[in-house]
Amino acid sequence: MDMNFREMISPSEADAVLASAIPRYAQVTLPLSKAQGRILREPIRADRAQPPFDRVAMDGIAFAFSAWEKGLRRFPIEGAQKAGEPARKMRTPEACLEVMTGCVMPTAVDCVVPMEEISIEDGVAVLRNDASAPVPFRHVHRAGADCPAGKVLVPEGVQLTAAHIGAAAAFGMKDVKVAETPSIAIVATGDELVDVGREPLPHQIRKSNPYAIEAALRKRLIERVTLLHARDDKARLRSTLEGVRGKCDVLILTGGVSMGKTDYVPGVLLDQGVRPLFHKIRQKPGKPFWFGVGASGIPVFALPGNPASVLVCLHRYVIPVLRRALGWTGDESMPAVLAEDAPPSGPLAHFLPVACSYDTEGRLKARWVENQGSGDFSAWARADGFVELGAGNDEVKAGTRVRLWRW
């Protein structure tokens, strides 16, 4: 057994082991059209000041403030300044130019008056009696007001949204560097499992865990996923695992990690050169969680078989550490407030399924969903996620701040 192997550790200790065992994934360059939702691995910088010119923000007319100060309220229209044209210059200081939203501010003028405050009579723009007094550069988005050239607008480590993609395009980045997503093999173990499309016998159940895991990964755009099944037989399990060796970057198993006579997963993994780092976490559900690293460095997550245990271990440990390996700097959990008293956690950290809502003050409230244990997937399907209660809490009152993981 590896000297670094640990048994029955706390959730925070498991976090530390996982974080140190999984290196960052490589990066790849993608066109913007394929980068949505990926983890950014380079900053998006402004290649020039924004706006790059004094930009008119209203449809209207532009003229010199000095002309208005002289008492002029009627301005002959010399022409129009359209978006995409170089800046025009008026021939006479008492005239005006029609301007369109988004166009460059013409030269030798400094005031914009909206169309709603003027009338046009025989080619002359007349300020209405109720028009507000013009102010130089009101209704003008000044050059460089948003950001200077070279400023980082989107830092490395964010998950790219439409707004980020738009910023990258505006700054001339037709390609961006993002994290390469890992390929993941999911192996469900158990003689009791049958395919979803089959009618199970009284002693059988349909496979559900692999589909739940796949859905959670795909939601986070980790889409290179393969689903497999292995019977509770050492030879068959060994053959299945040998079949995925070298073909995936991450291995996730469900079932076969507890203390039963047919719980062969830890032993078979050890025989195949997977170095175990921990087995069992002081928590419920999900206590038998096993983790190790293969000879080629791939992480191997062996989760318990109960649906609730799978959901908890996946969202609490597996997804966060994989996302960090992709370079993501966010947090999978969020703060919430208990809407009612929670049952005591006892000596183990306790993960409770909760339904979420917002109160009139905008606080995220989490209400406990009653359940019959880690096998009660119907209760967990009614939940929006789960909260974590630390070990040793005999009484957790309504209003307590907790960490929430949503599906």
Coordinates of C-alpha atoms in Angstrom, one line a residue:
M1 CA 0.0 0.0 0.0
D2 CA 1.3 3.5 -0.9
M3 CA 2.7 5.4 2.1
N4 CA 0.5 8.4 1.1
F5 CA -2.7 6.3 1.3
R6 CA -5.2 7.6 3.8
E7 CA -8.4 6.1 5.1
M8 CA -11.4 7.7 6.6
I9 CA -10.5 11.4 6.0
S10 CA -12.6 14.6 6.2
P11 CA -14.1 16.4 3.3
S12 CA -11.5 19.1 3.5
E13 CA -8.7 16.6 3.5
A14 CA -10.2 14.9 0.5
D15 CA -10.2 18.3 -1.3
A16 CA -6.5 18.7 -0.6
V17 CA -5.6 15.2 -1.8
L18 CA -7.6 15.7 -5.0
A19 CA -6.2 19.1 -5.7
S20 CA -2.6 17.9 -5.5
A21 CA -3.1 14.8 -7.5
I22 CA -4.6 16.2 -10.7
P23 CA -2.4 18.4 -12.9
R24 CA -3.7 21.1 -15.2
Y25 CA -5.0 19.9 -18.6
A26 CA -3.3 21.1 -21.8
Q27 CA -4.7 24.0 -23.8
V28 CA -6.0 24.1 -27.4
T29 CA -6.7 27.0 -29.8
L30 CA -10.2 27.2 -31.1
P31 CA -12.1 29.6 -33.3
L32 CA -14.6 31.8 -31.5
S33 CA -17.5 29.9 -33.1
K34 CA -16.5 26.8 -31.1
A35 CA -15.2 28.4 -27.9
Q36 CA -18.6 29.1 -26.2
G37 CA -18.6 27.6 -22.7
R38 CA -14.9 26.5 -22.7
I39 CA -12.5 27.6 -20.0
L40 CA -10.3 30.5 -21.2
R41 CA -6.5 30.0 -20.9
E42 CA -5.3 33.4 -22.0
P43 CA -6.5 36.9 -21.1
I44 CA -8.7 38.9 -23.6
R45 CA -7.0 42.3 -23.9
A46 CA -8.2 45.5 -25.6
D47 CA -6.0 45.9 -28.8
R48 CA -7.0 49.6 -28.8
A49 CA -8.8 52.0 -26.7
Q50 CA -12.5 51.6 -26.3
P51 CA -14.3 53.4 -27.8
P52 CA -11.6 54.0 -30.4
F53 CA -13.1 57.4 -31.3
D54 CA -15.5 60.0 -29.9
R55 CA -18.7 58.1 -30.7
V56 CA -22.1 59.7 -31.1
A57 CA -24.7 58.1 -28.8
M58 CA -27.9 59.7 -30.2
D59 CA -29.5 60.3 -33.5
G60 CA -29.6 64.1 -34.0
I61 CA -27.5 67.1 -35.0
A62 CA -24.0 68.2 -34.1
F63 CA -22.8 71.8 -34.0
A64 CA -20.3 74.0 -32.2
F65 CA -21.2 75.0 -28.7
S66 CA -19.7 78.5 -29.4
A67 CA -22.4 79.0 -32.0
W68 CA -25.2 78.3 -29.5
E69 CA -23.4 80.7 -27.0
K70 CA -23.7 83.4 -29.6
G71 CA -27.5 82.9 -29.5
L72 CA -28.0 80.8 -32.6
R73 CA -30.9 78.4 -32.5
R74 CA -31.2 77.7 -36.2
F75 CA -28.5 75.7 -37.9
P76 CA -28.3 75.0 -41.7
I77 CA -27.7 71.3 -42.3
E78 CA -24.5 70.9 -44.4
G79 CA -24.7 67.1 -44.6
A80 CA -24.8 63.9 -42.6
Q81 CA -22.2 61.9 -40.6
K82 CA -23.0 58.2 -41.0
A83 CA -21.6 55.3 -39.0
G84 CA -18.5 53.8 -40.6
E85 CA -17.5 57.1 -42.4
P86 CA -14.4 59.1 -41.6
A87 CA -15.0 62.2 -39.5
R88 CA -16.5 65.1 -41.6
K89 CA -15.7 68.7 -41.0
M90 CA -18.3 71.6 -41.5
R91 CA -17.5 74.4 -43.9
T92 CA -19.1 77.1 -41.8
P93 CA -19.0 77.4 -38.0
E94 CA -22.7 78.3 -37.7
A95 CA -24.0 75.2 -39.5
C96 CA -24.6 71.6 -38.3
L97 CA -24.3 68.0 -39.5
E98 CA -26.9 65.3 -39.0
V99 CA -25.4 62.5 -36.9
M100 CA -26.4 58.9 -36.5
T101 CA -25.9 56.7 -33.4
G102 CA -22.6 55.0 -33.5
C103 CA -20.9 57.4 -35.9
V104 CA -17.7 59.2 -35.3
M105 CA -18.1 62.7 -33.9
P106 CA -17.4 65.2 -36.7
T107 CA -14.5 67.6 -36.3
A108 CA -14.9 71.2 -35.2
V109 CA -18.1 70.4 -33.4
D110 CA -18.7 69.5 -29.7
C111 CA -22.4 69.4 -29.1
V112 CA -25.1 66.8 -30.0
V113 CA -28.8 67.5 -29.7
P114 CA -31.2 64.6 -30.1
M115 CA -33.7 64.5 -32.9
E116 CA -36.6 64.7 -30.3
E117 CA -35.5 68.3 -29.5
I118 CA -35.3 69.7 -33.0
S119 CA -37.5 70.3 -36.0
I120 CA -36.2 70.5 -39.6
E121 CA -37.6 73.3 -41.8
D122 CA -36.3 73.6 -45.4
G123 CA -32.9 72.1 -44.7
V124 CA -32.5 74.0 -41.4
A125 CA -32.4 72.4 -38.0
V126 CA -34.3 74.4 -35.4
L127 CA -33.9 73.9 -31.7
R128 CA -37.3 73.4 -30.0
N129 CA -38.3 75.9 -27.3
D130 CA -38.4 73.2 -24.7
A131 CA -35.1 71.7 -25.8
S132 CA -32.6 71.4 -22.9
A133 CA -29.5 73.6 -23.0
P134 CA -26.8 71.8 -24.9
V135 CA -23.6 70.7 -23.0
P136 CA -20.3 70.0 -24.8
F137 CA -19.9 66.3 -25.5
R138 CA -23.2 65.3 -23.8
H139 CA -24.6 62.3 -25.8
V140 CA -21.0 61.5 -26.9
H141 CA -19.2 58.4 -25.8
R142 CA -15.7 59.7 -25.4
A143 CA -12.7 57.9 -26.9
G144 CA -11.0 55.6 -24.3
A145 CA -13.8 56.1 -21.8
D146 CA -14.4 52.4 -21.4
C147 CA -10.8 51.1 -21.3
P148 CA -7.3 52.0 -22.6
A149 CA -5.4 49.9 -25.1
G150 CA -3.8 46.8 -23.4
K151 CA -6.3 46.5 -20.6
V152 CA -7.4 42.9 -19.6
L153 CA -11.1 42.8 -20.1
V154 CA -11.6 39.0 -19.5
P155 CA -9.0 37.2 -17.3
E156 CA -7.8 33.7 -17.8
G157 CA -9.8 31.1 -16.0
V158 CA -13.4 32.1 -16.8
Q159 CA -15.9 30.1 -18.6
L160 CA -16.6 31.9 -21.9
T161 CA -20.0 33.4 -22.3
A162 CA -21.6 35.2 -25.3
A163 CA -20.4 38.5 -23.8
H164 CA -16.8 37.2 -23.6
I165 CA -17.0 36.0 -27.1
G166 CA -18.3 39.3 -28.3
A167 CA -15.4 41.1 -26.5
A168 CA -12.8 38.8 -28.0
A169 CA -14.3 39.5 -31.5
A170 CA -14.2 43.3 -30.9
F171 CA -10.6 43.1 -30.0
G172 CA -9.6 41.1 -33.1
M173 CA -9.2 37.6 -31.5
K174 CA -10.7 35.3 -34.1
D175 CA -9.2 32.4 -32.1
V176 CA -8.7 31.9 -28.4
K177 CA -6.7 29.5 -26.2
V178 CA -9.0 27.3 -24.0
A179 CA -8.5 24.2 -21.9
E180 CA -8.6 20.9 -23.7
T181 CA -11.4 18.9 -22.2
P182 CA -10.6 15.4 -20.9
S183 CA -12.1 12.2 -22.3
I184 CA -14.0 10.3 -19.5
A185 CA -14.9 6.7 -19.1
I186 CA -17.8 5.9 -16.8
V187 CA -18.0 2.3 -15.6
A188 CA -21.1 1.2 -13.7
T189 CA -20.5 -2.1 -11.8
G190 CA -23.1 -4.5 -10.5
D191 CA -25.0 -7.7 -11.4
E192 CA -28.3 -6.1 -10.5
L193 CA -28.0 -3.5 -13.3
V194 CA -29.9 -3.7 -16.6
D195 CA -30.1 -1.3 -19.5
V196 CA -32.6 1.5 -19.4
G197 CA -34.7 0.0 -22.2
R198 CA -35.1 -3.4 -20.5
E199 CA -37.8 -4.5 -18.2
P200 CA -36.0 -5.4 -14.9
L201 CA -36.8 -8.6 -13.1
P202 CA -37.9 -8.3 -9.5
H203 CA -34.3 -8.5 -8.2
Q204 CA -32.9 -6.1 -10.8
I205 CA -32.7 -2.3 -11.3
R206 CA -32.1 -0.1 -14.3
K207 CA -28.8 1.7 -14.7
S208 CA -29.2 5.3 -13.7
N209 CA -25.9 6.5 -12.3
P210 CA -23.9 6.6 -15.6
Y211 CA -26.6 8.8 -17.2
A212 CA -26.7 11.2 -14.2
I213 CA -22.9 11.5 -14.3
E214 CA -22.8 12.0 -18.0
A215 CA -25.5 14.7 -17.8
A216 CA -23.7 16.6 -15.1
L217 CA -20.4 16.5 -17.1
R218 CA -22.1 17.5 -20.4
K219 CA -23.8 20.4 -18.7
R220 CA -20.3 21.7 -18.0
L221 CA -19.3 21.0 -21.6
I222 CA -17.1 18.0 -20.7
E223 CA -18.6 16.0 -23.6
R224 CA -16.1 13.2 -24.5
V225 CA -17.9 10.6 -22.4
T226 CA -18.1 6.8 -22.8
L227 CA -20.5 4.6 -20.7
L228 CA -19.6 1.0 -19.8
H229 CA -20.9 -1.7 -17.5
A230 CA -19.0 -4.4 -15.6
R231 CA -20.5 -7.4 -13.8
D232 CA -19.6 -8.2 -10.2
D233 CA -16.8 -10.5 -11.3
K234 CA -13.1 -9.9 -10.9
A235 CA -12.2 -11.2 -14.4
R236 CA -14.9 -9.2 -16.2
L237 CA -14.1 -6.0 -14.2
R238 CA -10.4 -6.4 -15.0
S239 CA -11.2 -7.0 -18.7
T240 CA -13.4 -3.9 -18.8
L241 CA -10.8 -1.7 -17.2
E242 CA -8.0 -3.0 -19.4
G243 CA -10.2 -2.1 -22.4
V244 CA -10.3 1.6 -21.4
R245 CA -6.6 1.8 -20.4
G246 CA -4.8 4.4 -22.5
K247 CA -8.1 5.5 -24.1
C248 CA -9.4 8.0 -21.5
D249 CA -8.0 10.8 -19.4
V250 CA -10.4 10.2 -16.4
L251 CA -12.0 7.0 -15.1
I252 CA -15.1 7.1 -13.0
L253 CA -16.6 3.9 -11.5
T254 CA -19.8 3.5 -9.5
G255 CA -20.4 0.7 -7.1
G256 CA -18.2 -2.1 -5.7
V257 CA -16.1 0.0 -3.3
S258 CA -17.6 -0.8 0.1
M259 CA -17.0 -3.9 2.3
G260 CA -19.2 -6.5 0.6
K261 CA -17.9 -9.8 -0.7
T262 CA -18.3 -8.7 -4.3
D263 CA -16.9 -5.2 -3.9
Y264 CA -13.9 -5.9 -6.1
V265 CA -13.1 -2.5 -7.4
P266 CA -10.3 -1.3 -5.0
G267 CA -8.5 -4.6 -5.3
V268 CA -8.7 -4.8 -9.1
L269 CA -7.6 -1.2 -9.4
L270 CA -4.6 -1.9 -7.2
D271 CA -3.7 -5.0 -9.2
Q272 CA -3.7 -2.8 -12.4
G273 CA -1.2 -0.4 -11.0
V274 CA -3.6 2.3 -9.8
R275 CA -2.0 4.0 -6.7
P276 CA -4.7 4.5 -4.0
L277 CA -4.6 7.9 -2.2
F278 CA -7.7 7.6 0.0
H279 CA -10.7 5.4 0.8
K280 CA -13.7 6.6 2.8
I281 CA -14.6 10.1 3.7
R282 CA -16.3 11.0 7.0
Q283 CA -19.5 11.9 5.4
K284 CA -23.0 10.7 4.6
P285 CA -24.0 9.8 2.0
G286 CA -20.9 8.8 0.0
K287 CA -18.7 7.5 2.8
P288 CA -17.0 4.7 0.8
F289 CA -15.6 7.0 -1.9
W290 CA -12.2 5.7 -3.2
F291 CA -9.6 7.7 -5.2
G292 CA -6.4 6.8 -6.8
V293 CA -4.0 7.7 -9.7
G294 CA -3.2 5.3 -12.6
A295 CA 0.3 4.5 -13.7
S296 CA -0.1 6.9 -16.6
G297 CA -1.3 9.7 -14.2
I298 CA -5.0 9.5 -14.9
P299 CA -7.3 10.1 -11.9
V300 CA -9.6 7.2 -10.9
F301 CA -12.7 8.1 -9.0
A302 CA -14.5 5.0 -7.6
L303 CA -17.8 6.2 -6.2
P304 CA -20.3 4.3 -4.1
G305 CA -23.3 2.8 -6.0
N306 CA -26.2 4.5 -4.3
P307 CA -27.6 7.3 -6.5
A308 CA -27.5 10.0 -3.8
S309 CA -23.9 9.0 -3.0
V310 CA -23.0 9.3 -6.6
L311 CA -24.6 12.8 -7.0
V312 CA -23.0 14.1 -3.8
C313 CA -19.5 12.8 -4.6
L314 CA -19.7 13.9 -8.2
H315 CA -20.8 17.4 -7.5
R316 CA -18.8 17.9 -4.2
Y317 CA -15.5 16.5 -5.4
V318 CA -15.2 15.2 -8.9
I319 CA -16.6 18.1 -10.9
P320 CA -14.9 20.8 -8.9
V321 CA -11.4 19.2 -9.2
L322 CA -11.8 18.5 -12.9
R323 CA -12.9 22.1 -13.5
R324 CA -9.9 23.4 -11.6
A325 CA -7.7 21.2 -13.7
L326 CA -9.2 22.9 -16.7
G327 CA -8.1 26.2 -15.2
W328 CA -11.5 27.4 -14.0
T329 CA -11.2 30.0 -11.2
G330 CA -14.9 29.9 -10.1
D331 CA -16.6 28.0 -7.4
E332 CA -19.1 25.2 -7.9
S333 CA -20.8 26.0 -4.6
M334 CA -22.7 29.1 -3.5
P335 CA -23.9 30.5 -0.2
A336 CA -27.4 29.8 1.0
V337 CA -29.5 30.1 4.2
L338 CA -31.4 27.2 5.7
A339 CA -35.1 27.8 5.5
E340 CA -35.8 25.5 8.5
D341 CA -34.1 23.6 11.2
A342 CA -32.0 20.7 9.9
P343 CA -31.4 17.3 11.5
P344 CA -28.2 16.9 13.5
S345 CA -25.2 15.8 11.4
G346 CA -23.6 13.6 14.1
P347 CA -20.0 12.4 13.8
L348 CA -20.1 12.6 9.9
A349 CA -20.4 15.6 7.6
H350 CA -24.0 15.5 6.3
F351 CA -25.1 16.4 2.8
L352 CA -28.8 17.1 2.7
P353 CA -31.0 17.3 -0.5
V354 CA -32.7 20.7 -0.6
A355 CA -35.2 22.6 -2.7
C356 CA -34.2 26.3 -3.3
S357 CA -36.2 29.5 -3.5
Y358 CA -35.6 33.2 -2.9
D359 CA -37.2 35.2 -0.1
T360 CA -38.5 38.7 -0.4
E361 CA -35.1 40.1 0.6
G362 CA -33.4 38.2 -2.3
R363 CA -31.7 35.6 -0.1
L364 CA -31.3 32.1 -1.5
K365 CA -33.1 29.8 0.9
A366 CA -32.6 26.0 1.1
R367 CA -35.4 23.8 2.4
W368 CA -34.6 20.2 3.4
V369 CA -36.2 17.5 1.2
E370 CA -37.2 14.6 3.3
N371 CA -35.7 11.3 2.1
Q372 CA -35.2 7.7 3.1
G373 CA -31.5 7.5 2.7
S374 CA -28.8 7.3 0.0
G375 CA -30.9 4.9 -2.2
D376 CA -33.9 7.2 -2.3
F377 CA -33.3 8.8 -5.7
S378 CA -36.9 9.9 -6.0
A379 CA -36.2 12.4 -3.1
W380 CA -33.0 13.6 -4.7
A381 CA -34.8 14.1 -8.0
R382 CA -37.1 16.5 -6.2
A383 CA -34.1 18.5 -4.9
D384 CA -32.3 21.4 -6.6
G385 CA -29.0 20.3 -5.1
F386 CA -27.6 19.7 -1.6
V387 CA -26.1 21.6 1.3
E388 CA -23.1 20.5 3.5
L389 CA -23.4 20.4 7.3
G390 CA -20.2 19.9 9.1
A391 CA -19.6 17.0 11.4
G392 CA -20.5 17.3 15.1
N393 CA -23.5 19.6 14.7
D394 CA -26.2 18.5 17.1
E395 CA -28.5 21.4 16.2
V396 CA -28.6 23.4 12.9
K397 CA -31.1 26.2 13.1
A398 CA -33.1 27.9 10.4
G399 CA -31.1 31.0 9.2
T400 CA -27.8 29.2 9.3
R401 CA -25.5 30.0 6.4
V402 CA -24.5 26.9 4.4
R403 CA -22.7 25.9 1.2
L404 CA -25.0 24.8 -1.6
W405 CA -24.2 22.7 -4.6
R406 CA -26.8 22.8 -7.4
W407 CA -27.3 20.2 -10.0

